[in-house]
Amino acid sequence: MIVVATADFEVYHGVVNELRDRGTTFTTIEPDEELPERTTVVVTGADHADGFDAVSTIVADPDEPRRAVDQALAAVRGDGGRTIIGVDPGRKPGIAVLTGETIVAAFQVPLGDAVDVIQREVAEAPSPIVRIGDGSRLESAKLVTDLDDVQVELVDETGTTPYLGTGARGMGDVLAAVNIAQLEGEVVDAREIEPTEGEIQVIKDRSREQSERNRAIDEVLARRVAAGELTIDEALAEHRDDET
C-alpha cells in the first residue's frame, strides 16, 4: 500500500491528486501517526524525509508530484525502478516513459522539444535507457546525436505501429513508442545520415510552408537542417539575412 504522510500542503495536494488521477489505492496519515500494517512505501515531504526507517520512503518535490508517484508505483509493483523511454521519431515524435513494465507517462511534442522532454524524464532516473526507432532517418539521427548524456539504443521499428480502431486516431505514434521501448536495440553514440534528394526537397517544402514570404531555403541550408545543425526557423532567418 502507498501511504502519503506529510504536513506540507503542496506536497499532499499534488501527490494525492496524481494518485487519484491514476486510480491508485492509497491512504493518508499524519507524519507522526503509526504506519498501517500493509504499508509498502511512504510518500512524504522534505521535513519528514528521515521519519520512516522501516519502509521505503520517497521524498516528493512539491513542483514534481508525478515523479514521486512514478517512484512509488515502481516500488509497489517491484519493477526495479529502471526508466526506459521509447521514441517513435518524426516531426512530432511519440514518447513513452516506462518504469519497469509500467507506462508512467506519454507525450507527443514537436521534434524541437523532444530532447528537452526526454532529458527531463531521465534526469534523476537510475541507469535510464532511451530507445529510438530507426525510421524517419533524419529525425532519428538528430535525436541520437543530441542525446549525449544517456544510453541510447537504435531499435528496428518494423511492426511497432499498431492498427488503430475507431476512436484511437492520433494515438499511433505514442503506442508505437511504447512498443519501441520494449525492444532491445543497438547501442549508438551517433547516427550519420547522408540525406537523399527527396529528403532535401521535403525540407525545402517545409521551409516554404513556414516562410512568411513563401520562399524556400536553398540546398546548402537544407543540408544543414538535415544534419541537425539548424532548425527550419533558424535556416529561414539565415536565408533572409543572406537576401538583405
Coordinates of C-alpha atoms in Angstrom, one line a residue:
M1 CA 0.0 0.0 0.0
I2 CA 1.1 3.6 -0.7
V3 CA 0.9 5.9 2.3
V4 CA 1.0 9.7 1.9
A5 CA 2.3 11.2 5.2
T6 CA 3.2 14.8 5.1
A7 CA 2.3 18.1 6.7
D8 CA 3.3 20.0 3.6
F9 CA 0.1 21.1 1.9
E10 CA 1.6 21.5 -1.6
V11 CA 3.2 18.0 -1.5
Y12 CA -0.1 16.5 -0.1
H13 CA -2.3 18.2 -2.7
G14 CA 0.0 17.3 -5.7
V15 CA 0.6 13.7 -4.7
V16 CA -2.9 12.9 -3.7
N17 CA -4.4 14.4 -6.9
E18 CA -1.8 12.5 -9.0
L19 CA -2.7 9.2 -7.3
R20 CA -6.4 9.8 -7.7
D21 CA -6.0 10.6 -11.4
R22 CA -4.3 7.2 -11.9
G23 CA -7.0 5.3 -9.9
T24 CA -4.3 4.1 -7.4
T25 CA -5.3 2.7 -4.0
F26 CA -3.6 4.7 -1.2
T27 CA -4.2 6.1 2.3
T28 CA -3.1 9.3 4.1
I29 CA -1.9 9.8 7.7
E30 CA -0.3 12.5 9.7
P31 CA 3.5 12.2 9.8
D32 CA 3.6 11.3 13.5
E33 CA 0.9 8.5 13.2
E34 CA 1.8 4.8 13.1
L35 CA 2.0 3.3 9.7
P36 CA -0.7 0.9 8.6
E37 CA 0.4 -2.8 8.6
R38 CA 0.3 -3.2 4.8
T39 CA 2.5 -0.1 4.1
T40 CA 4.9 -0.7 1.2
V41 CA 6.1 2.8 0.6
V42 CA 5.7 6.2 2.2
V43 CA 5.5 9.4 0.2
T44 CA 6.4 12.4 2.3
G45 CA 7.9 15.9 2.2
A46 CA 11.4 17.1 2.9
D47 CA 10.6 17.9 6.6
H48 CA 10.0 14.2 7.3
A49 CA 12.5 12.5 5.0
D50 CA 14.1 10.6 7.8
G51 CA 11.0 9.7 9.8
F52 CA 10.2 6.4 8.3
D53 CA 13.1 3.9 8.6
A54 CA 11.1 0.7 8.4
V55 CA 9.8 1.1 4.9
S56 CA 10.9 2.6 1.6
T57 CA 10.5 6.4 1.7
I58 CA 10.0 8.8 -1.3
V59 CA 10.5 12.5 -0.7
A60 CA 8.3 14.4 -3.1
D61 CA 9.1 17.7 -4.6
P62 CA 6.0 19.9 -4.5
D63 CA 6.7 21.0 -8.0
E64 CA 7.0 17.5 -9.4
P65 CA 4.4 15.2 -7.7
R66 CA 4.2 12.9 -10.8
R67 CA 7.8 11.9 -10.4
A68 CA 7.2 10.9 -6.7
V69 CA 4.1 8.9 -7.7
D70 CA 6.1 7.1 -10.5
Q71 CA 8.7 6.0 -8.0
A72 CA 6.0 4.9 -5.5
L73 CA 4.2 2.8 -8.1
A74 CA 7.5 1.2 -9.2
A75 CA 8.2 0.3 -5.5
V76 CA 4.8 -1.2 -5.0
R77 CA 5.0 -3.3 -8.2
G78 CA 8.5 -4.4 -7.7
D79 CA 9.6 -3.2 -11.2
G80 CA 13.1 -2.3 -10.1
G81 CA 12.6 1.3 -10.9
R82 CA 14.6 1.4 -14.2
T83 CA 13.4 4.0 -16.6
I84 CA 13.1 3.2 -20.3
I85 CA 12.0 5.7 -22.8
G86 CA 10.7 4.7 -26.2
V87 CA 10.6 7.3 -29.0
D88 CA 8.8 7.0 -32.4
P89 CA 10.7 9.6 -34.4
G90 CA 9.1 12.1 -36.8
R91 CA 8.1 15.7 -37.0
K92 CA 6.1 15.2 -33.8
P93 CA 7.7 12.2 -32.1
G94 CA 5.7 9.9 -29.8
I95 CA 7.4 9.5 -26.5
A96 CA 6.6 6.8 -23.9
V97 CA 8.1 6.6 -20.4
L98 CA 8.2 3.1 -18.8
T99 CA 9.2 2.2 -15.3
G100 CA 9.9 -1.5 -15.4
E101 CA 6.9 -2.7 -17.5
T102 CA 4.6 0.1 -16.4
I103 CA 3.8 3.0 -18.6
V104 CA 4.1 6.1 -16.4
A105 CA 3.9 8.9 -18.9
A106 CA 3.4 9.6 -22.6
F107 CA 4.0 12.7 -24.8
Q108 CA 3.7 13.8 -28.4
V109 CA 5.7 17.0 -29.0
P110 CA 7.4 18.9 -31.9
L111 CA 10.8 17.5 -32.7
G112 CA 12.5 20.6 -31.4
D113 CA 11.0 20.0 -27.9
A114 CA 11.6 16.2 -27.8
V115 CA 15.2 16.2 -26.4
D116 CA 14.1 18.5 -23.5
V117 CA 11.2 16.3 -22.6
I118 CA 13.4 13.2 -22.7
Q119 CA 16.2 14.8 -20.6
R120 CA 13.7 15.9 -18.0
E121 CA 12.3 12.4 -17.7
V122 CA 15.7 10.7 -17.3
A123 CA 17.2 13.5 -15.1
E124 CA 17.1 11.6 -11.8
A125 CA 16.4 8.0 -13.1
P126 CA 18.9 5.2 -12.2
S127 CA 20.6 3.8 -15.4
P128 CA 17.9 5.0 -17.9
I129 CA 17.8 3.9 -21.5
V130 CA 16.4 5.8 -24.4
R131 CA 15.3 3.5 -27.3
I132 CA 14.7 5.3 -30.6
G133 CA 13.0 3.8 -33.7
D134 CA 15.2 3.7 -36.8
G135 CA 12.5 5.1 -39.1
S136 CA 12.3 8.8 -40.1
R137 CA 16.0 8.7 -40.7
L138 CA 16.8 12.4 -40.4
E139 CA 14.7 13.0 -37.2
S140 CA 16.0 9.8 -35.5
A141 CA 19.6 10.9 -36.4
K142 CA 19.1 14.3 -34.8
L143 CA 17.7 12.8 -31.6
V144 CA 20.5 10.2 -31.3
T145 CA 23.1 13.0 -31.8
D146 CA 21.5 15.4 -29.3
L147 CA 21.1 12.9 -26.5
D148 CA 24.7 12.6 -25.5
D149 CA 24.3 12.1 -21.7
V150 CA 22.2 9.0 -21.7
Q151 CA 22.5 5.5 -23.1
V152 CA 20.7 5.4 -26.5
E153 CA 19.7 2.3 -28.4
L154 CA 18.6 2.4 -32.1
V155 CA 15.7 -0.1 -32.5
D156 CA 14.3 -1.8 -35.6
E157 CA 10.8 -0.3 -35.5
T158 CA 9.3 -2.6 -38.1
G159 CA 5.8 -3.6 -37.0
T160 CA 5.7 -1.3 -33.9
T161 CA 2.9 0.9 -35.2
P162 CA -0.4 -0.8 -34.2
Y163 CA -3.7 -0.9 -36.0
L164 CA -5.9 1.9 -34.7
G165 CA -9.6 1.2 -34.4
T166 CA -12.5 3.6 -34.1
G167 CA -11.7 6.5 -31.7
A168 CA -8.0 5.8 -31.5
R169 CA -6.9 8.2 -34.2
G170 CA -3.8 10.2 -33.3
M171 CA -2.5 7.6 -30.8
G172 CA -0.4 5.7 -33.2
D173 CA 2.9 7.4 -32.6
V174 CA 2.6 7.1 -28.8
L175 CA 1.6 3.4 -29.0
A176 CA 4.5 2.8 -31.3
A177 CA 6.8 4.4 -28.8
V178 CA 5.6 2.0 -26.1
N179 CA 6.4 -0.9 -28.4
I180 CA 9.8 0.5 -29.2
A181 CA 10.6 0.9 -25.5
Q182 CA 10.0 -2.8 -25.1
L183 CA 12.5 -3.9 -27.8
E184 CA 16.3 -4.1 -27.3
G185 CA 18.3 -2.2 -29.9
E186 CA 21.9 -1.4 -30.8
V187 CA 23.7 1.0 -28.5
V188 CA 24.8 4.0 -30.6
D189 CA 26.6 7.3 -29.9
A190 CA 25.6 9.0 -33.2
R191 CA 23.8 8.3 -36.5
E192 CA 25.4 9.7 -39.6
I193 CA 22.9 10.1 -42.4
E194 CA 23.5 11.4 -45.9
P195 CA 20.2 12.9 -46.9
T196 CA 18.6 11.8 -50.2
E197 CA 17.5 14.4 -52.7
G198 CA 13.9 13.6 -51.8
E199 CA 14.6 14.3 -48.1
I200 CA 16.3 17.6 -49.1
Q201 CA 13.2 18.5 -51.1
V202 CA 10.9 17.8 -48.2
I203 CA 12.9 20.2 -46.0
K204 CA 12.7 22.9 -48.7
D205 CA 9.0 22.3 -49.0
R206 CA 8.6 22.6 -45.2
S207 CA 10.6 25.8 -45.2
R208 CA 8.3 27.3 -47.9
E209 CA 5.3 26.4 -45.8
Q210 CA 6.8 28.1 -42.7
S211 CA 8.1 31.1 -44.6
E212 CA 6.2 34.4 -44.4
R213 CA 7.1 35.2 -48.0
N214 CA 6.5 31.7 -49.4
R215 CA 10.2 31.3 -50.2
A216 CA 12.1 28.1 -49.7
I217 CA 15.6 27.9 -48.3
D218 CA 18.5 26.8 -50.6
E219 CA 20.1 23.4 -50.7
V220 CA 23.1 24.3 -48.5
L221 CA 20.8 25.4 -45.7
A222 CA 18.5 22.4 -46.3
R223 CA 21.5 20.1 -45.8
R224 CA 22.4 21.9 -42.6
V225 CA 18.8 21.3 -41.4
A226 CA 19.1 17.7 -42.4
A227 CA 22.3 17.4 -40.3
G228 CA 20.6 18.8 -37.3
E229 CA 22.8 21.9 -37.3
L230 CA 19.8 24.3 -37.8
T231 CA 16.1 24.2 -37.3
I232 CA 14.0 25.3 -40.2
D233 CA 13.2 28.6 -38.5
E234 CA 16.9 29.2 -38.0
A235 CA 17.6 28.4 -41.6
L236 CA 14.9 30.7 -42.7
A237 CA 16.4 33.5 -40.6
E238 CA 19.8 32.9 -42.3
H239 CA 18.1 32.9 -45.7
R240 CA 16.5 36.3 -45.0
D241 CA 19.8 37.7 -43.8
D242 CA 21.6 36.5 -47.0
E243 CA 18.9 38.2 -49.1
T244 CA 19.4 41.6 -47.4

